[in-house]
Coordinates of C-alpha atoms and ligand atoms in Angstrom, one line a residue:
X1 CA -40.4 -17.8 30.6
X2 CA -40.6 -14.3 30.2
X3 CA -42.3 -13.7 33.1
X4 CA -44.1 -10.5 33.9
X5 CA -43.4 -9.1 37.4
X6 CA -39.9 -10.5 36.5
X7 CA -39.3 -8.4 34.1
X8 CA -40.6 -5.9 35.6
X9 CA -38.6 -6.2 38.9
X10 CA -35.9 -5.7 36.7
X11 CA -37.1 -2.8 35.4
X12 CA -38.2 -3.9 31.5
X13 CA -41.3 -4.5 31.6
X14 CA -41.3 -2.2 28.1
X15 CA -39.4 -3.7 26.8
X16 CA -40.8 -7.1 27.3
X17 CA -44.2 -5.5 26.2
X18 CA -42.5 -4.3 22.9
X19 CA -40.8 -8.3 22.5
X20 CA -44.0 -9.5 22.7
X21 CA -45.7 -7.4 20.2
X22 CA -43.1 -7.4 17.8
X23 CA -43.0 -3.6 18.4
X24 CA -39.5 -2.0 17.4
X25 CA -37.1 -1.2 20.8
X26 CA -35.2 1.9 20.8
X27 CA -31.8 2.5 21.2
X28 CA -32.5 3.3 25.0
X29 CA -33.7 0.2 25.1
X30 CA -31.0 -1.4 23.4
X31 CA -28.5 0.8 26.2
X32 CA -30.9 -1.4 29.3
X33 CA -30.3 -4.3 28.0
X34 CA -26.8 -4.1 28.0
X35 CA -27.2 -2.3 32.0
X36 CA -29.6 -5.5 32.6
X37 CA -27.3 -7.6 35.5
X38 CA -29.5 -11.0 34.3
X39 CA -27.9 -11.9 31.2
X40 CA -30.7 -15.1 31.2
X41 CA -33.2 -12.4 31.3
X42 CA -31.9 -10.5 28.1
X43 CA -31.5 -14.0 26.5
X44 CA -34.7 -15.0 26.9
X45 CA -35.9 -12.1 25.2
X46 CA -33.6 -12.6 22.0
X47 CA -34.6 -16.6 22.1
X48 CA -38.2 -15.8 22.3
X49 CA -37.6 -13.6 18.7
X50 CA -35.0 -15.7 17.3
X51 CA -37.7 -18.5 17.7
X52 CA -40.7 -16.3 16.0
X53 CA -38.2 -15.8 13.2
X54 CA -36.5 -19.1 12.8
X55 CA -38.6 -21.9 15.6
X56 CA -35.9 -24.5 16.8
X57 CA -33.9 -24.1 13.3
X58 CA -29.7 -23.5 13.5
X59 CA -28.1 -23.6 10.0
X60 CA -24.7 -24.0 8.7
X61 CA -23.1 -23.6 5.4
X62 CA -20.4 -26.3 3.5
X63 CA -18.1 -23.2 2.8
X64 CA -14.4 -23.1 2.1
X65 CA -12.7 -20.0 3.2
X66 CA -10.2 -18.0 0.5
X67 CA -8.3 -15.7 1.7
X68 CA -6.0 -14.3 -1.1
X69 CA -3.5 -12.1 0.6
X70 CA -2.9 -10.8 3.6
X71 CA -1.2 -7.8 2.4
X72 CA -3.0 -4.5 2.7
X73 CA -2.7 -1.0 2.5
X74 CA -5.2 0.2 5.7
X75 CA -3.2 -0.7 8.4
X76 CA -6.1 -1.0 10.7
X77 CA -4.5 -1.5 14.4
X78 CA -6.5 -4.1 15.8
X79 CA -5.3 -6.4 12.7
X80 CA -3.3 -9.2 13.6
X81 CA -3.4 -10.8 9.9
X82 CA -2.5 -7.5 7.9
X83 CA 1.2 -6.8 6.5
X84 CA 2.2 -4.0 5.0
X85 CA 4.2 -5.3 2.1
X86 CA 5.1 -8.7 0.6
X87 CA 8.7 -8.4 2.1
X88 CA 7.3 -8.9 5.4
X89 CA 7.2 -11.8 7.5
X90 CA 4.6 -13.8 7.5
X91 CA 2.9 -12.3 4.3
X92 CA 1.2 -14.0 1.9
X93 CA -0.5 -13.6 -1.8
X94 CA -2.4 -16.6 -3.3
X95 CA -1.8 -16.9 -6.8
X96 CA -4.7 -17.9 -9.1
X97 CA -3.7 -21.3 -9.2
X98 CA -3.2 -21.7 -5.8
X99 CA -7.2 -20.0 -5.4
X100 CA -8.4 -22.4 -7.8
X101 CA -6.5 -25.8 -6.5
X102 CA -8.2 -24.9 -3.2
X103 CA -11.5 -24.5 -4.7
X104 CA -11.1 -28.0 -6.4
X105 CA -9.9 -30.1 -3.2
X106 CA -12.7 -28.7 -1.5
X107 CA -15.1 -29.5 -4.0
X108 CA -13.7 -32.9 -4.6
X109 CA -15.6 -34.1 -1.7
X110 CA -18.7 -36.0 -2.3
X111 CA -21.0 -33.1 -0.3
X112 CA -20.1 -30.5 -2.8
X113 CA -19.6 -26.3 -1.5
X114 CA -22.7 -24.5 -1.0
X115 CA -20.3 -21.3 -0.9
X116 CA -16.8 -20.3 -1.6
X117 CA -16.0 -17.4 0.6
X118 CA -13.1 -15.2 -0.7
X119 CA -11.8 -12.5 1.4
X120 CA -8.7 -10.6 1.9
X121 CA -6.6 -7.6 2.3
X122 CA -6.3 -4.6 -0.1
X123 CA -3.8 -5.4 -2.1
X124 CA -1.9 -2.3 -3.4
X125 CA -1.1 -3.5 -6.7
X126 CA -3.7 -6.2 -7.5
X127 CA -6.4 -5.0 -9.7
X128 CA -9.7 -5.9 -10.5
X129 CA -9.6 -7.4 -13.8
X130 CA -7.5 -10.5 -12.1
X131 CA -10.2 -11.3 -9.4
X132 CA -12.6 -11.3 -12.4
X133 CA -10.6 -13.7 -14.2
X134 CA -10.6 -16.0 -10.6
X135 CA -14.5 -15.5 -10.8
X136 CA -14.5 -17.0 -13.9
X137 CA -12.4 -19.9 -13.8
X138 CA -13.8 -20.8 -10.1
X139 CA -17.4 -20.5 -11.7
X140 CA -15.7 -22.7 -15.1
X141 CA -14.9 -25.5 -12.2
X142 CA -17.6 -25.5 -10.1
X143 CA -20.7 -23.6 -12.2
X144 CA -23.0 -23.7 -9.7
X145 CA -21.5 -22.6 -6.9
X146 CA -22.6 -19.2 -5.1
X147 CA -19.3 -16.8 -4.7
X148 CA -19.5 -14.8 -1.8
X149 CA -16.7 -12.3 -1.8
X150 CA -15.4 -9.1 -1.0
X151 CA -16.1 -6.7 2.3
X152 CA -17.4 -2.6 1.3
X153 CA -13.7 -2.0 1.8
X154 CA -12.5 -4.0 -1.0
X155 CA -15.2 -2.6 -2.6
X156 CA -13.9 1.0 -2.6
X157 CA -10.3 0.0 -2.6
X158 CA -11.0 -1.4 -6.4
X159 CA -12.5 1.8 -7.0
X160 CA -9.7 4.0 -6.1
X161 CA -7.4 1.9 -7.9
X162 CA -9.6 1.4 -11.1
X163 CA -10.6 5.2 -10.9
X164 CA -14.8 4.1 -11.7
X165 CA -17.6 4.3 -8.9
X166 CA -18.2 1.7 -6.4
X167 CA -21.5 0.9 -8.2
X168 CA -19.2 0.0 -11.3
X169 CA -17.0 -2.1 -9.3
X170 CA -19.8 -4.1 -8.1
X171 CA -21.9 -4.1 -11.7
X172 CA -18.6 -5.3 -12.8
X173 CA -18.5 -8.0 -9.8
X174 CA -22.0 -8.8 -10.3
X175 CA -21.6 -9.7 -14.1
X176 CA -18.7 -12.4 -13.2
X177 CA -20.4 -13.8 -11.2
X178 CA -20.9 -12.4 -7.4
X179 CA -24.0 -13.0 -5.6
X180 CA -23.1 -12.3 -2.0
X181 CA -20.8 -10.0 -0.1
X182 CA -19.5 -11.1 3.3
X183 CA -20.0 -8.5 6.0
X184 CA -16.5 -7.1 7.5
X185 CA -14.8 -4.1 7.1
X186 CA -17.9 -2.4 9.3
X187 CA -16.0 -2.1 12.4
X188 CA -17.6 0.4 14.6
X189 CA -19.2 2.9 13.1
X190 CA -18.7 5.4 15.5
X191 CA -16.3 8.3 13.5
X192 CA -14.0 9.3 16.6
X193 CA -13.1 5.8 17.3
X194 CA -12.7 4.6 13.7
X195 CA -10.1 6.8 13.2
X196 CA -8.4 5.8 15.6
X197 CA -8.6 1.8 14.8
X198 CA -8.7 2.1 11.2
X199 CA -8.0 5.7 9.6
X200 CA -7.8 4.6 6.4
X201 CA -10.4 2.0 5.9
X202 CA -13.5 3.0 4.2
X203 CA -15.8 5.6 5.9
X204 CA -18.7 4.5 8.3
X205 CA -20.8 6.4 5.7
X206 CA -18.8 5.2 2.6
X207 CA -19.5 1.5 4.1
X208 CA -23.3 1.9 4.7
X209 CA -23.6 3.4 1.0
X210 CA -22.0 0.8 -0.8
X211 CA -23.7 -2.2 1.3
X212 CA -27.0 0.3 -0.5
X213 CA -25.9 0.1 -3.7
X214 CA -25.0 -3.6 -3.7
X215 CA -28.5 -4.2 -2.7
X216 CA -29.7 -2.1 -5.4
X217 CA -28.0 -4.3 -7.5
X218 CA -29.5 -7.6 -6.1
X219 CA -26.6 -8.3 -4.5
X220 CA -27.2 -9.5 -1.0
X221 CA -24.7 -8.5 1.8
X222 CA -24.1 -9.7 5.3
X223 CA -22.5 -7.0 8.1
X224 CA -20.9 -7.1 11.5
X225 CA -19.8 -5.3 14.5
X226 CA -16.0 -5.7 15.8
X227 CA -16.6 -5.0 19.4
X228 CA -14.7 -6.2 22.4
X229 CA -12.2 -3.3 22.2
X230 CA -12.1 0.5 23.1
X231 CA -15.6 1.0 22.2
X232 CA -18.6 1.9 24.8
X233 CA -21.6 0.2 24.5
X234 CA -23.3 3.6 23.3
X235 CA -21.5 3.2 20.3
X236 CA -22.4 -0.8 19.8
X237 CA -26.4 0.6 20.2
X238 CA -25.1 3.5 17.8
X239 CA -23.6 0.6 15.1
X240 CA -26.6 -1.5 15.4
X241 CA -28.8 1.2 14.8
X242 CA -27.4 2.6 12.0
X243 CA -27.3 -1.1 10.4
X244 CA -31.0 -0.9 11.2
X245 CA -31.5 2.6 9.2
X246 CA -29.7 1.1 6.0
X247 CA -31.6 -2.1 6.4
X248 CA -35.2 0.3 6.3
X249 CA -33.6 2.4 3.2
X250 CA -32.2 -0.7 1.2
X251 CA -33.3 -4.5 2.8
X252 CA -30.4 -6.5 1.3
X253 CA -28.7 -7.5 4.8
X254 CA -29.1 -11.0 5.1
X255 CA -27.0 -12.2 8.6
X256 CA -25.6 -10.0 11.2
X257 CA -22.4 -11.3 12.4
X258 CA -21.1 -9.6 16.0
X259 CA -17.5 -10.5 15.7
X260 CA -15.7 -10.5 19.3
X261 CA -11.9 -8.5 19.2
X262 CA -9.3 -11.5 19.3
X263 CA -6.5 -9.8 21.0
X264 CA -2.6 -11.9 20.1
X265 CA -0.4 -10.0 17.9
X266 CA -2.6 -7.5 17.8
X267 CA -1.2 -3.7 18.2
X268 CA -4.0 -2.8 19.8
X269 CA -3.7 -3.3 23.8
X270 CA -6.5 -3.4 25.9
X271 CA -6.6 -2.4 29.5
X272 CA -6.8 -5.2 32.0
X273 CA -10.4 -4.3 33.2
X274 CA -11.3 -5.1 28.7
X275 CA -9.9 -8.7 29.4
X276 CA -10.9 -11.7 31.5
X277 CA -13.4 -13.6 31.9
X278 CA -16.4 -11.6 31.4
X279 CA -15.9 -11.2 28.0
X280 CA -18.0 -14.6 27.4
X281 CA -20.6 -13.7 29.1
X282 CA -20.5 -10.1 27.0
X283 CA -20.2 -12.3 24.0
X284 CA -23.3 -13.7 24.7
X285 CA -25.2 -11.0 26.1
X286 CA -24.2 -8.6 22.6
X287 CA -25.2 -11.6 20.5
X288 CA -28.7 -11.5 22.3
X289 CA -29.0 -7.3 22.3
X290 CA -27.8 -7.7 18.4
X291 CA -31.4 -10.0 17.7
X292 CA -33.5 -7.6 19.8
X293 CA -32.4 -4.6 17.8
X294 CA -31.9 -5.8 14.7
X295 CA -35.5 -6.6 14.3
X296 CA -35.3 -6.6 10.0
X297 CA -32.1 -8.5 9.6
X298 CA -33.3 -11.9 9.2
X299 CA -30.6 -13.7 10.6
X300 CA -27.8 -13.7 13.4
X301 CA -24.6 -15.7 12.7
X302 CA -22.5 -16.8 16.2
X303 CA -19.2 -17.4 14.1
X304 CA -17.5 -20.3 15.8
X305 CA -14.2 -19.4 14.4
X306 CA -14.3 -16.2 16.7
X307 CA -16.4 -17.4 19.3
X308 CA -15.0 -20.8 19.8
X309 CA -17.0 -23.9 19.8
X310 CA -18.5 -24.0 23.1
X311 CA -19.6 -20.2 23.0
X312 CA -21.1 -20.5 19.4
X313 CA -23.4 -23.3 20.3
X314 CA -24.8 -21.6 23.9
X315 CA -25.1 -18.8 21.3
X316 CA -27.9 -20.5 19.9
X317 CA -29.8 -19.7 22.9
X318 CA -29.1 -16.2 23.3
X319 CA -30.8 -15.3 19.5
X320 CA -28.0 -17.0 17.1
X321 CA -29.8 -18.9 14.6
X322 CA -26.6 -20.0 11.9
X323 CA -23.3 -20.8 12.8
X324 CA -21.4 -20.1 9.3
X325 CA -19.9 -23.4 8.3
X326 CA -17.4 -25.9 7.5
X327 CA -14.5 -23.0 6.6
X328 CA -11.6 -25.6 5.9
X329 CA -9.1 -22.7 6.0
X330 CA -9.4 -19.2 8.7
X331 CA -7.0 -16.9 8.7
X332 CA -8.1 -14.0 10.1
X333 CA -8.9 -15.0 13.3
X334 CA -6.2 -17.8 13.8
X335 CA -3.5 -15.3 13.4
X336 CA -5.2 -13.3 16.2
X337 CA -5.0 -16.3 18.8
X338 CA -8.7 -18.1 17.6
X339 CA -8.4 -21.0 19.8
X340 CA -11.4 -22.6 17.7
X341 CA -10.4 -25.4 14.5
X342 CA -9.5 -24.6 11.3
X343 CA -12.6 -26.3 10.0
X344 CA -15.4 -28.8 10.7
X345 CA -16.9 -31.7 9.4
X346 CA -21.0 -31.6 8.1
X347 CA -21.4 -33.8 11.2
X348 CA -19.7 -31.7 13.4
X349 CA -21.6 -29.0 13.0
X350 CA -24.5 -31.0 13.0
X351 CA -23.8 -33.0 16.4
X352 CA -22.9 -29.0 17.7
X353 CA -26.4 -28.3 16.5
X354 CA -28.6 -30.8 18.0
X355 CA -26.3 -31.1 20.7
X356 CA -27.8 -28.0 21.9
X357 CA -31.3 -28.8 21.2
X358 CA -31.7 -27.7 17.7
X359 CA -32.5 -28.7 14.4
X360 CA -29.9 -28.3 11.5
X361 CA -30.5 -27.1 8.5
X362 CA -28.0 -26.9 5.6
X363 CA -27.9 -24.1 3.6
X364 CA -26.4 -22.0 1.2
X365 CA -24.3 -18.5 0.9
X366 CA -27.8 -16.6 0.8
X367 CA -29.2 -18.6 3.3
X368 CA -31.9 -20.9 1.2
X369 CA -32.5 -24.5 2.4
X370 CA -30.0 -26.8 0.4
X371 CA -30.7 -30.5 0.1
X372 CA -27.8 -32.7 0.1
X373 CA -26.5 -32.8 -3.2
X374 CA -24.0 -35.3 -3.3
Ligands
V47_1 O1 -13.6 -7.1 8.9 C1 -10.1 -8.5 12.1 C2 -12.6 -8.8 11.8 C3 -13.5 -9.3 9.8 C4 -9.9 -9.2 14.1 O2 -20.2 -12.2 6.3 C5 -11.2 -9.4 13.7 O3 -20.5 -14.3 6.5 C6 -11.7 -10.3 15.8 O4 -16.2 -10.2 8.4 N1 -10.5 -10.2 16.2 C7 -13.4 -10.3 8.7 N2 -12.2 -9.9 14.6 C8 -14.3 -11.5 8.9 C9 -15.7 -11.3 8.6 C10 -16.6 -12.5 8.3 C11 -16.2 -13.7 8.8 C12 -17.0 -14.8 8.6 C13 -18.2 -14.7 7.9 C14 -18.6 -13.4 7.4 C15 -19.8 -13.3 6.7 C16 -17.8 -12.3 7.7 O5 -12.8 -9.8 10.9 C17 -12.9 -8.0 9.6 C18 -12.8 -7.5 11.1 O6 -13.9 -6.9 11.5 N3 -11.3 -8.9 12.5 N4 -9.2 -8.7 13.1 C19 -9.5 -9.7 15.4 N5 -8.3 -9.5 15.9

């Protein structure tokens, strides 16, 4: 393992030096190890750090998915589970009843949630106030349960239609009960091709910021990377740099999540030489390049919903060290072809787990060590 005149045969022996010393690489170094031709080699690298970090540890999380609506007014074109209004086919908005009756069938089994993830579009019309009153009734039914919700981009959306600051929205948030925001809406961070996948969507800048003042707050926050599309792999080094930045100025990233493009329905189209498939292998190789650089996010999450199954757990080898969890209900990803189940079982994740040589370890939305609390 990390052998020295193989490394340097392929021409990173500095980098392996820097590996082993814990020393931080630079984004050239992030750019070689996405030239590198032996992805084992790259993998090795992220499993020797994910290992320092975490030993043989993978975690998972009893979650239940909510996503309110699908309804939303950025129109991002790689978005496969946005509509533009209600009248269209196929959209959908979750009344508070129907938010709360999933909540309780999910937390009627004996396991209990050890997070209740709520994500969704940006509704035009729905306002803040009403997701409060969700907060409050979900936390009335199940008081102990950490509520993990809302991306940056909700984030500012509320803002714009409440007309107070972003730090209001989440002091606001905060008080009813949030403790943990999920980590979309990042997309690539590069300017030129944001605007051309999501024009609307919060800024790169406006993104970074409020992830900042959320951690100012105490609230914890997770981010990703959509990748897998038109971007270049300078701009993937560029992203994970500039998560890196935020994480020196603020420290409130918990998990980075790479989150591979899912292409059906989509109105993005990708050239033929983007598809195939390679695009496992780059799956794994990005998940690996994402633990070398990312050397103060503690965690790296290979989400099985996007992955699939069979990815996810090999994942674990290449620097993953959590799997996000049991789900019950995706959205996002199914209506963009996610080949992967709906949800699994505790022993499903588990079996996926050890299966691949690991040790499980249940946990909760900001990633502390949960004992079975049935
Ligand atoms: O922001 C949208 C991405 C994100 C597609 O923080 C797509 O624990 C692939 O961020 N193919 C939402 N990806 C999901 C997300 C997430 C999921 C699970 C856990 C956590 C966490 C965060 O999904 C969006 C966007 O980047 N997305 N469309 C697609 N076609």
């Amino acid at each position: 393992m990390l052998d020295a005149s193989y490394y340097a045969a392929l021409g990173l022996s500095s980098i392996r030096d820097k590996v082993l010393e814990g020393e931080r690489l630079s984004a050239a170094d992030g750019l070689a190890l996405f030239a590198c031709p032996d992805i084992t080699a790259v993998g090795a690298l992220a499993h020797h750090v994910r290992c320092r970090l975490h030993g043989d540890v993978a975690s998972y999380v009893v979650n239940r998915q909510i996503n309110y609506t699908n309804v939303c007014v950025n129109g991002c074109v790689f978005c496969a589970f946005r509509r533009d209004s209600e009248d269209e086919p196929g959209a959908f908005v979750l009344s508070k009843e129907d938010i709360l009756q999933r909540l309780r069938a999910a937390d009627a089994t004996p396991l209990k949630l050890d997070e209740l993830h709520i994500v969704g579009g940006c509704h035009p019309t729905r306002r803040l106030d009403w997701f409060i009153d969700v907060f409050r009734a979900a936390r009335a039914q199940c008081p102990s349960l950490p509520i993990k919700a809302f991306t940056c981009v909700e984030i500012e959306h509320f803002s714009r239609l409440e007309g107070i600051s972003t730090l209001e929205v989440l002091q606001r948030l905060k008080e009813a009960g949030l403790v943990m925001m999920p980590g979309g809406g990042a997309e690539i961070f590069d300017e030129k091709l944001r605007a051309e996948l999501c024009p609307h969507k919060a800024s790169s800048e406006a993104w970074l910021r409020i992830a900042g003042e959320a951690h100012s707050l105490g609230i914890k926050t997770n981010c990703t990377m959509l990748y897998g599309h038109l971007e270049t792999v300078e701009q993937r080094v560029d992203h994970l740099c500039r998560l890196r930045e935020q994480q020196d100025r603020s420290g409130g990233f918990t998990c980075f999540i790479p989150l591979p493009f899912l292409t059906e329905n989509s109105r993005l189209k990708l050239p033929e030489d983007k598809l195939g498939p390679q695009r496992g292998l780059d799956q794994l190789r990005t998940v690996a390049v994402s633990r070398l650089l990312l050397d103060n996010i503690p965690h790296i999450k290979a989400y099985w919903i996007m992955m699939g199954e069979k990815l996810a757990q090999t994942a674990l080898w290449f620097g993953a060290d959590d799997l996000d969890g049991t789900i019950v209900e995706e959205r996002i990803g199914h209506m963009a072809g996610a080949s992967s189940a709906q949800g699994m079982t505790i022993s499903q994740l588990e079996h996926m787990i050890r299966e691949a040589g690991f040790t499980p370890l249940r946990r909760n939305a900001t990633f502390e060590s949960v004992e079975a609390n049935a």
